[in-house]
PDB file of C-alpha atoms in Angstrom:
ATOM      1  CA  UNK B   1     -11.893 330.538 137.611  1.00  0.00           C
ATOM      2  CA  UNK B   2     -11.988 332.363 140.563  1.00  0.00           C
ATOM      3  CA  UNK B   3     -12.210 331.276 144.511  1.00  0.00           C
ATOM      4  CA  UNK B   4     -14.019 333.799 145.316  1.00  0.00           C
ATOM      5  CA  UNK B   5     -16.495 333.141 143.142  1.00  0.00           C
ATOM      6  CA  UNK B   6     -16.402 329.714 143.820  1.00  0.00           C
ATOM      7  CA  UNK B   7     -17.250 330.238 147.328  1.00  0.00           C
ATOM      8  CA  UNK B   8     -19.777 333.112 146.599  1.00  0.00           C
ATOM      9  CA  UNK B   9     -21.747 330.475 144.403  1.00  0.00           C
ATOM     10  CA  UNK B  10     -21.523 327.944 147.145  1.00  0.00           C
ATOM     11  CA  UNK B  11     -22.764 330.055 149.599  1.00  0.00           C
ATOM     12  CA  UNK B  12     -25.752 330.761 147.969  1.00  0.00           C
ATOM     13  CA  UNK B  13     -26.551 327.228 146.962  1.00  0.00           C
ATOM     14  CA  UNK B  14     -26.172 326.463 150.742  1.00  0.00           C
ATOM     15  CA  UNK B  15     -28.187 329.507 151.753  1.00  0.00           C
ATOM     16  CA  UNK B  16     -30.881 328.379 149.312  1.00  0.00           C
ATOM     17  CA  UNK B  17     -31.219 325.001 150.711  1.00  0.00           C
ATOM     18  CA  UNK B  18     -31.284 325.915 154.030  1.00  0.00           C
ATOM     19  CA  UNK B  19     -34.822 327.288 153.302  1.00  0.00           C
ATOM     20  CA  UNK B  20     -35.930 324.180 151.629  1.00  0.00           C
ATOM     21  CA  UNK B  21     -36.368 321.598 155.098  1.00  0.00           C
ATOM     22  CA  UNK B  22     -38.092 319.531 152.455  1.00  0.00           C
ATOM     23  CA  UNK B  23     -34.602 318.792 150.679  1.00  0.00           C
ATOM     24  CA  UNK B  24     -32.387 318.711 153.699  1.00  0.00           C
ATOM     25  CA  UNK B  25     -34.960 315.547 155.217  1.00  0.00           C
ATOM     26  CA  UNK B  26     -34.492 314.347 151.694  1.00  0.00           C
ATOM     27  CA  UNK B  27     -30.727 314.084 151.723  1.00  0.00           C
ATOM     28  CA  UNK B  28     -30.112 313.345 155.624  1.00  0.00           C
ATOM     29  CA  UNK B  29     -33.037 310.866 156.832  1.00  0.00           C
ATOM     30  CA  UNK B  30     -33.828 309.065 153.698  1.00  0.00           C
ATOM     31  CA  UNK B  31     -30.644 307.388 153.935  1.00  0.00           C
ATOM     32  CA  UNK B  32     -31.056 306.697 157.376  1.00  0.00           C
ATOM     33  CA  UNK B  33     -34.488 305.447 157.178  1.00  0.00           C
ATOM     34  CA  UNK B  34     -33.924 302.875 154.441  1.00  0.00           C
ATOM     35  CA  UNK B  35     -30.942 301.164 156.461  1.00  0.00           C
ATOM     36  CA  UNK B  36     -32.782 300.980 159.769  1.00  0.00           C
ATOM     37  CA  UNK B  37     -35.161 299.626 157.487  1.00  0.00           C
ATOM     38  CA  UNK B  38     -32.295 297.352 155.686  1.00  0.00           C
ATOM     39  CA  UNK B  39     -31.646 296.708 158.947  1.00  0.00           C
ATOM     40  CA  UNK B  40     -34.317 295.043 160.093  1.00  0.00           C
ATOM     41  CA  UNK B  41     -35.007 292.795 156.793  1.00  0.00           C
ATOM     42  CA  UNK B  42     -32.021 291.470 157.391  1.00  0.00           C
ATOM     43  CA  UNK B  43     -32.385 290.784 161.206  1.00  0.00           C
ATOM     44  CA  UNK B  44     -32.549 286.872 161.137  1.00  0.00           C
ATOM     45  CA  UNK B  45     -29.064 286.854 159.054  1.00  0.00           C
ATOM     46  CA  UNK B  46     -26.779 289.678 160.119  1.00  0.00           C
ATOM     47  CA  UNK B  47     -23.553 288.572 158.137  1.00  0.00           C
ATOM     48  CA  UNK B  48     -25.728 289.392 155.055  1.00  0.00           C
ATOM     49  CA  UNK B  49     -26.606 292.709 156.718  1.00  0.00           C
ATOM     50  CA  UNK B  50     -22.693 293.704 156.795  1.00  0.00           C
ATOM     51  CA  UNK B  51     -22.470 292.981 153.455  1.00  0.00           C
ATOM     52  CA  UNK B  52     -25.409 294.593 151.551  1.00  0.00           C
ATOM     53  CA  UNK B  53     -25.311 297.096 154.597  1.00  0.00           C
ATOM     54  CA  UNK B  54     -21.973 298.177 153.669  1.00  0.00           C
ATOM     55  CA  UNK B  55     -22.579 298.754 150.070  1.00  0.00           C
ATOM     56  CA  UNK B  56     -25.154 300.628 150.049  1.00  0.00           C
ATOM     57  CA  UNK B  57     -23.962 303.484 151.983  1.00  0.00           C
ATOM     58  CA  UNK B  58     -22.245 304.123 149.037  1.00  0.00           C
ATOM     59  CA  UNK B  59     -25.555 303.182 146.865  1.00  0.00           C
ATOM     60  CA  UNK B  60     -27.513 305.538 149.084  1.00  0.00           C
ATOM     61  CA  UNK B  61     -25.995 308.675 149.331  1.00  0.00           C
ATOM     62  CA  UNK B  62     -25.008 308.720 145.166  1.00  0.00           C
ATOM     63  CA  UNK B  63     -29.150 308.037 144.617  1.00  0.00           C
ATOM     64  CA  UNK B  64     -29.721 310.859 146.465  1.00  0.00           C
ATOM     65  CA  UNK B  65     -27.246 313.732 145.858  1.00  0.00           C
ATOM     66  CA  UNK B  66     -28.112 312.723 141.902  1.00  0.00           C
ATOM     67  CA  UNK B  67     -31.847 313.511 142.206  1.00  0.00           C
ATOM     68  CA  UNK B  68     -31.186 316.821 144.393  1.00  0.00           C
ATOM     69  CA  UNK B  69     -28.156 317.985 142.356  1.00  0.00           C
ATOM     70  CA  UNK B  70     -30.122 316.901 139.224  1.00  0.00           C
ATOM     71  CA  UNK B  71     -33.570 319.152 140.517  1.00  0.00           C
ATOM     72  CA  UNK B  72     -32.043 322.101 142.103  1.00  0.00           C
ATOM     73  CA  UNK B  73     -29.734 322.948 138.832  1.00  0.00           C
ATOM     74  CA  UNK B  74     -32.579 322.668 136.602  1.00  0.00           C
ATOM     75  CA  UNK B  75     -35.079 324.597 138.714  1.00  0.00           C
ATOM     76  CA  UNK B  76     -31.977 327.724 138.567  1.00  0.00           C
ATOM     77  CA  UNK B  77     -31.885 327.233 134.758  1.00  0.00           C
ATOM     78  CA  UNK B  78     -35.430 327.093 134.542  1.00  0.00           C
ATOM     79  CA  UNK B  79     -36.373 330.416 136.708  1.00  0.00           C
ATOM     80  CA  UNK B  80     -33.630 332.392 135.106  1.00  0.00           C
ATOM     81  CA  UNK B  81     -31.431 332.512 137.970  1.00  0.00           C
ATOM     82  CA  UNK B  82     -28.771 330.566 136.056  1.00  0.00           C
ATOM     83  CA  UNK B  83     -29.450 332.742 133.033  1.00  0.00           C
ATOM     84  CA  UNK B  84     -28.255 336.002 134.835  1.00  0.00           C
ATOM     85  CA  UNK B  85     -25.606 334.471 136.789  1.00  0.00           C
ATOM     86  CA  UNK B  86     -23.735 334.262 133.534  1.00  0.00           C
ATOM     87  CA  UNK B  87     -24.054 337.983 132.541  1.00  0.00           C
ATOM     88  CA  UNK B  88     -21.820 338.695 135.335  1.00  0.00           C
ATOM     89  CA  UNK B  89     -17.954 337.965 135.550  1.00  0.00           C
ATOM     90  CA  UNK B  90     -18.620 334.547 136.836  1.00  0.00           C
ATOM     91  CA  UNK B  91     -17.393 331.738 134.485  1.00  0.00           C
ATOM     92  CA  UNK B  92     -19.097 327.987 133.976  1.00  0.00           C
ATOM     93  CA  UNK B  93     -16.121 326.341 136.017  1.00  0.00           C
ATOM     94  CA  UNK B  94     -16.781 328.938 138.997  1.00  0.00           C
ATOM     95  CA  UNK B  95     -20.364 327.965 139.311  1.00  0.00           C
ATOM     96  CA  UNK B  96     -19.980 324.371 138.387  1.00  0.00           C
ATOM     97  CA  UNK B  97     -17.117 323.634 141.310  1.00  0.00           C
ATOM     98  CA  UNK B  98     -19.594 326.098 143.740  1.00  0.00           C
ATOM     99  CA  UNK B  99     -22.219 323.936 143.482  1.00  0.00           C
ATOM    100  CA  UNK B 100     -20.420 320.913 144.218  1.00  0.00           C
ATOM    101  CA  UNK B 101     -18.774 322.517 147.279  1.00  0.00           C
ATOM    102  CA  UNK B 102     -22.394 323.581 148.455  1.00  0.00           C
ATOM    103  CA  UNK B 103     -23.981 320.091 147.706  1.00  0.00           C
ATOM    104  CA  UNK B 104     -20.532 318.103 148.622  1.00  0.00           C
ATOM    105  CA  UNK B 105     -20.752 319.864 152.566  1.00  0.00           C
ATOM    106  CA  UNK B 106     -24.359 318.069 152.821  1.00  0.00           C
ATOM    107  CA  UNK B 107     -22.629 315.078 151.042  1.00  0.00           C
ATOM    108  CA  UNK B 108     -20.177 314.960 154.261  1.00  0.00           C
ATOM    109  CA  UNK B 109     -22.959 315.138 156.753  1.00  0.00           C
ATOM    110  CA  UNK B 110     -24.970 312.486 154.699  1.00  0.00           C
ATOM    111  CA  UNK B 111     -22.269 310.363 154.680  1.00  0.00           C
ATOM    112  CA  UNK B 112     -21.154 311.102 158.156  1.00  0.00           C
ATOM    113  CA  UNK B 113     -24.967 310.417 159.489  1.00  0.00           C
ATOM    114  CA  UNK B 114     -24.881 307.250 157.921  1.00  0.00           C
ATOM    115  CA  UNK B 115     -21.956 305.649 158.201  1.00  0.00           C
ATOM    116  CA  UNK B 116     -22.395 306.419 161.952  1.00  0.00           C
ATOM    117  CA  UNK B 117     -25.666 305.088 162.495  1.00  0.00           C
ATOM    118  CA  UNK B 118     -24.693 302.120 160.102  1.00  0.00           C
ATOM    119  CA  UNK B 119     -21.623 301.422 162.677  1.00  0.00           C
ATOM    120  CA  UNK B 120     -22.868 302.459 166.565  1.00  0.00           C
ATOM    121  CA  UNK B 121     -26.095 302.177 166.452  1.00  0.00           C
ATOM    122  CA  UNK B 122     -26.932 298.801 163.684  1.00  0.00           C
ATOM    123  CA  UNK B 123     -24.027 296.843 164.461  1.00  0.00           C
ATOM    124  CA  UNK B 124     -22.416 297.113 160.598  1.00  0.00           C
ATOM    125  CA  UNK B 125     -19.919 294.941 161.633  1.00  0.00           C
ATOM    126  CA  UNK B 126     -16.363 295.603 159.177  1.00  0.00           C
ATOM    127  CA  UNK B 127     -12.872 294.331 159.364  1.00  0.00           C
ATOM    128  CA  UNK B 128     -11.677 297.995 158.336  1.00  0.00           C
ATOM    129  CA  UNK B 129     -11.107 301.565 159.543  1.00  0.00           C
ATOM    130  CA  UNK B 130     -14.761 303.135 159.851  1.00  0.00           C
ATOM    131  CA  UNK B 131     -12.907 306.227 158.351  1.00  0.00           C
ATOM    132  CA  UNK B 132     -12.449 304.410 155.129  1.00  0.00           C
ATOM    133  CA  UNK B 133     -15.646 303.292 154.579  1.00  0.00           C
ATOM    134  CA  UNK B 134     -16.685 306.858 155.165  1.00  0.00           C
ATOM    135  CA  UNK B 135     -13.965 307.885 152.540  1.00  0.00           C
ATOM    136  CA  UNK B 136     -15.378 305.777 149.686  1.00  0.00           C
ATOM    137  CA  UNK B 137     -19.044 307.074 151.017  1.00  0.00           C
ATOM    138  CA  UNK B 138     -17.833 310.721 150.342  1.00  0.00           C
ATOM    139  CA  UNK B 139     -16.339 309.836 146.880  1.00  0.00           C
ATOM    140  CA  UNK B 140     -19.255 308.383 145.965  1.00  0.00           C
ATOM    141  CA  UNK B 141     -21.660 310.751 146.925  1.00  0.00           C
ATOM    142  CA  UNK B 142     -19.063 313.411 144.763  1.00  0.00           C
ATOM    143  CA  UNK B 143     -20.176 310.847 141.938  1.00  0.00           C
ATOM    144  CA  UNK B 144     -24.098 311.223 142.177  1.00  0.00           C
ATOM    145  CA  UNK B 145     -23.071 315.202 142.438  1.00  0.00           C
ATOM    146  CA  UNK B 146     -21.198 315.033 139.414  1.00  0.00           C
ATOM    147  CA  UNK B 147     -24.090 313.168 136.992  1.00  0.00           C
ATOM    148  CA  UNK B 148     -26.457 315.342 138.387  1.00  0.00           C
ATOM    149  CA  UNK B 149     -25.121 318.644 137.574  1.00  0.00           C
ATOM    150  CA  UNK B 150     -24.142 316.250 134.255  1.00  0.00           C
ATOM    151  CA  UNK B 151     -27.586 315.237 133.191  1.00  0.00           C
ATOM    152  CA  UNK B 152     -29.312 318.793 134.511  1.00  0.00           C
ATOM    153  CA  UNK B 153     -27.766 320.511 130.521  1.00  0.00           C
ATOM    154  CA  UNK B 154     -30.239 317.664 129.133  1.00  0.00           C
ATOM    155  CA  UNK B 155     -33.357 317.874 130.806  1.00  0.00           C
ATOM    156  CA  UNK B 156     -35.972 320.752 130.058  1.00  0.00           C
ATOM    157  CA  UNK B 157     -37.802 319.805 133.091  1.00  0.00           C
ATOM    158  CA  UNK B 158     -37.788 318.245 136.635  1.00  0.00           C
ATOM    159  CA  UNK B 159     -39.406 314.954 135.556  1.00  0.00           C
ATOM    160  CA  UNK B 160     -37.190 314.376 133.144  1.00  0.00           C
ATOM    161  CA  UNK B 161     -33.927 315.300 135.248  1.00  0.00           C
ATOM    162  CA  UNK B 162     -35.668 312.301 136.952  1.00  0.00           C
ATOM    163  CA  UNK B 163     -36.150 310.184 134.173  1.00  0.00           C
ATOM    164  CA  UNK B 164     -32.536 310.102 133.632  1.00  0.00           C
ATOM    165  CA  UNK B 165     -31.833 307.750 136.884  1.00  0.00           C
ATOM    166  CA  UNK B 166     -33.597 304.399 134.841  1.00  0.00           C
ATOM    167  CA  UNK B 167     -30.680 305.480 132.218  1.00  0.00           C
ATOM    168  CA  UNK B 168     -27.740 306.171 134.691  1.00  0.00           C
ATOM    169  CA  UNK B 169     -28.163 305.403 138.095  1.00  0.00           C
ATOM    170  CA  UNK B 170     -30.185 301.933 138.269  1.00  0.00           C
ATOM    171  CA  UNK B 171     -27.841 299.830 135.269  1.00  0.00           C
ATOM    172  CA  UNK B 172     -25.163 300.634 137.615  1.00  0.00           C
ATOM    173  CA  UNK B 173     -27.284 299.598 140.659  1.00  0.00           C
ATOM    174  CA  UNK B 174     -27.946 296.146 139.173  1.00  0.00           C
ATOM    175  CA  UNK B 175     -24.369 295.596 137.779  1.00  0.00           C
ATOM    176  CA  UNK B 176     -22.577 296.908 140.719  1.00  0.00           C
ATOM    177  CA  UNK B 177     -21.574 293.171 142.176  1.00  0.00           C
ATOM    178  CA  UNK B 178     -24.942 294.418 145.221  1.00  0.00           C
ATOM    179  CA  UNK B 179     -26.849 291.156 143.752  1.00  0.00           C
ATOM    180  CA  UNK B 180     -24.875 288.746 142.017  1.00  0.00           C
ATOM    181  CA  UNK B 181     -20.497 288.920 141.865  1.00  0.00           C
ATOM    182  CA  UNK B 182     -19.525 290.585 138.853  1.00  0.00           C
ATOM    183  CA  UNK B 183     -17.162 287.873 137.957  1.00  0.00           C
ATOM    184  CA  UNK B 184     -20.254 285.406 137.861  1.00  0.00           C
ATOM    185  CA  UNK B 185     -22.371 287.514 135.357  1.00  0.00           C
ATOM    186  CA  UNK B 186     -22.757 287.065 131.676  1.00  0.00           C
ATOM    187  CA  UNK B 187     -18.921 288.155 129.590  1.00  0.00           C
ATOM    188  CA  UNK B 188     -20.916 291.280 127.853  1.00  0.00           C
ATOM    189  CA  UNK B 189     -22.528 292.190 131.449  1.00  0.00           C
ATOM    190  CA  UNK B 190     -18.539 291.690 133.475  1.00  0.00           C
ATOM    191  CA  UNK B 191     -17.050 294.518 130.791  1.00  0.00           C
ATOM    192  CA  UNK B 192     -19.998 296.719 131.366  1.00  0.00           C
ATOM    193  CA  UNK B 193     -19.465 296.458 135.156  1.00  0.00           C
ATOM    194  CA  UNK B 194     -15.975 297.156 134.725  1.00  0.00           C
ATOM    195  CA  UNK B 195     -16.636 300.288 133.318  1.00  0.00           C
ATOM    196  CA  UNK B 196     -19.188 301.775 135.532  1.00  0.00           C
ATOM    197  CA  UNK B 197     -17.892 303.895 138.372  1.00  0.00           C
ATOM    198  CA  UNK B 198     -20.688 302.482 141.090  1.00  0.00           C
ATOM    199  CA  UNK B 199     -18.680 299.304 140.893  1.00  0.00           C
ATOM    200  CA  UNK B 200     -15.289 300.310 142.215  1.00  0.00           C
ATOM    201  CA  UNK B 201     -17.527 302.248 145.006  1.00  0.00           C
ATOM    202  CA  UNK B 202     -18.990 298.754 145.577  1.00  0.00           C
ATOM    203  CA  UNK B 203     -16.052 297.172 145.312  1.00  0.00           C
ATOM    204  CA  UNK B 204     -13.807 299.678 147.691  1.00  0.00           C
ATOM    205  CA  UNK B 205     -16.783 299.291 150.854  1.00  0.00           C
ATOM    206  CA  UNK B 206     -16.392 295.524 149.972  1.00  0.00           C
ATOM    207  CA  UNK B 207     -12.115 295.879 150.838  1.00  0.00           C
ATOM    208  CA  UNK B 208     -13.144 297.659 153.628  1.00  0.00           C
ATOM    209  CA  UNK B 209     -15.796 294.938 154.852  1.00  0.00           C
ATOM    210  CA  UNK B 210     -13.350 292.782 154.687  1.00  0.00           C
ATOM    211  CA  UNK B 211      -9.623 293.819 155.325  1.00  0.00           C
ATOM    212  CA  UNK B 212      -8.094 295.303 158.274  1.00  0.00           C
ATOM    213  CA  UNK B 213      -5.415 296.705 156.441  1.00  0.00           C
ATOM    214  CA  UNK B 214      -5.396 299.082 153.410  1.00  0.00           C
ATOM    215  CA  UNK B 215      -5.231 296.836 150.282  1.00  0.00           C
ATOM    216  CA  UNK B 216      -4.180 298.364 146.930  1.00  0.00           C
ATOM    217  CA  UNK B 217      -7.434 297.545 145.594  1.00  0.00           C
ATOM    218  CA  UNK B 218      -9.096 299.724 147.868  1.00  0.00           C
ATOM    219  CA  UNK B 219      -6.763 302.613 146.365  1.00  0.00           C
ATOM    220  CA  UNK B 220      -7.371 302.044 142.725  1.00  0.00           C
ATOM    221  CA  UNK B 221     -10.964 301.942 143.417  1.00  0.00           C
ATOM    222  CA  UNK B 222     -11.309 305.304 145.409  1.00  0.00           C
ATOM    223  CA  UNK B 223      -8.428 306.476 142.634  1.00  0.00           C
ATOM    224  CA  UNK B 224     -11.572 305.211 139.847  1.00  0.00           C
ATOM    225  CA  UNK B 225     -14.346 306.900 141.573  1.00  0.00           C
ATOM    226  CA  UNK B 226     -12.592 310.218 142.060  1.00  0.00           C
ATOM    227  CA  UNK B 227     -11.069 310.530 138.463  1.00  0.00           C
ATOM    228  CA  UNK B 228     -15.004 309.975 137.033  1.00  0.00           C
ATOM    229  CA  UNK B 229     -16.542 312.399 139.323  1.00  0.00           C
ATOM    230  CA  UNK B 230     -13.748 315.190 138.358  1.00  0.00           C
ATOM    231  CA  UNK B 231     -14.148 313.909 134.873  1.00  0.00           C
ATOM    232  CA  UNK B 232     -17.833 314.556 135.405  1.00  0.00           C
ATOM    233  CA  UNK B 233     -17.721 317.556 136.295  1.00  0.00           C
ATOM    234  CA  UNK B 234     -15.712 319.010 133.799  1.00  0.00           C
ATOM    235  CA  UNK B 235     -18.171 317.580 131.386  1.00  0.00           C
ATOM    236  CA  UNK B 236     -20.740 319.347 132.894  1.00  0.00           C
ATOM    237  CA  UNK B 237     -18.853 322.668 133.311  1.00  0.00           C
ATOM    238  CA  UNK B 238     -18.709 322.227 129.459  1.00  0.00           C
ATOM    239  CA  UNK B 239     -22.026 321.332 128.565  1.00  0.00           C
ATOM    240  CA  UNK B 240     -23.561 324.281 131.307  1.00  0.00           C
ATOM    241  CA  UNK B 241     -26.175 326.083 128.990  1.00  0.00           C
ATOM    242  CA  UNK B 242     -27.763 329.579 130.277  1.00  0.00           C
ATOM    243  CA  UNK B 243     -31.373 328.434 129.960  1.00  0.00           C
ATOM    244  CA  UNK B 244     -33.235 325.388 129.384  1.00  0.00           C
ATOM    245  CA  UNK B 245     -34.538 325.122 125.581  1.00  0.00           C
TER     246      UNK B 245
END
């Protein structure tokens, strides 16, 4: 691997999206809109606000950096670009790690964007450092990055890179602890929680929510959601194919 190349990569990923205003609405107001909206539902009963509020803005931005991350890697593999990017000294791990960086700088202003609309402007009302929950936001957009650079090797076209978020994304969704405590669900339904990364992103806005301080718990589950998404990405540095079959 080279950092060169690593940056070269992300440059042109960032370049390329610049030109799509389409995608960049997509990543930065979607968010935005659906907790104004959030917002709003929850207007008669505030305290339940600050607690679905809070989660989700690490729901959101992993939903959203999957689909985009998912699409844009696809559409490279499927014109070619991808193809003839490897004919050149440029190795899997360079291009894998430069399209995170690209898509992890619109992670940070996704993130950034909503946790600070979430906080000044709706009243999120936490116990925590607002820096924390923006922390665990960042993490777990790196997450939705990951899987979608992941799942891109598998799909031979845009719908089904999309298809792939009633397999991943929304199982986690349900048994992330948003709905019901995990400790409450069904035995078979607590393990699978336990392994799914989305929880400890749940569960590390929840410390946050909830704690002044910085608990251990809120450690081991950033600790969780980081190891995956590097994980992740190694996985998909190894499963990277040229073009799409």
């Amino acid at each position: 691997m080279s950092a060169a190349r690593t940056l070269a990569t992300a440059r042109r990923v960032l370049r390329q999206l610049g030109h799509d205003p389409r995608t960049i609405a997509l990543l930065l107001g979607i968010p935005l809109f659906l907790l104004v909206l959030l917002h709003y539902v929850f207007e008669a009963d505030p305290g339940l606000f600050d607690r679905v509020g809070s989660s989700l803005l690490g729901v959101f931005p992993l939903i959203t950096m999957f689909l985009v991350t998912s699409i844009a890697t696809l559409r490279e593999r499927t014109s070619g670009t991808l193809e003839r990017l490897l004919t050149m000294p440029i190795g899997k791990g360079d291009l894998i790690l430069g399209y995170a960086l690209a898509f992890g700088a619109f992670a940070v202003l996704q993130a950034g964007l909503a946790t600070a609309v979430a906080l000044w402007f709706l009243d999120l009302d936490i116990a925590g450092s607002p820096w924390l929950l923006l922390v665990a936001a960042l993490l777990t957009a790196l997450l939705g990055i990951a899987l979608g650079l992941f799942v891109s090797a598998f799909a031979a076209s845009e719908f089904q890179a999309v298809q792939f978020m009633p397999a991943l994304v929304f199982p986690q969704i349900l048994l992330c602890g948003l709905f019901a405590p995990r400790d409450s669900m069904q035995p078979v339904l607590e393990y699978a929680s336990n392994v799914l990364p989305m929880s400890y992103s749940v569960d590390a806005m929840t410390e946050v929510l909830g704690n002044p301080e910085v608990t251990g718990d809120f450690w081991r589950d950033v600790v969780v959601v980081l190891c995956v998404a590097l994980g992740v990405l190694a996985l998909g540095a190894v499963t990277l194919r040229r073009r799409t079959a």
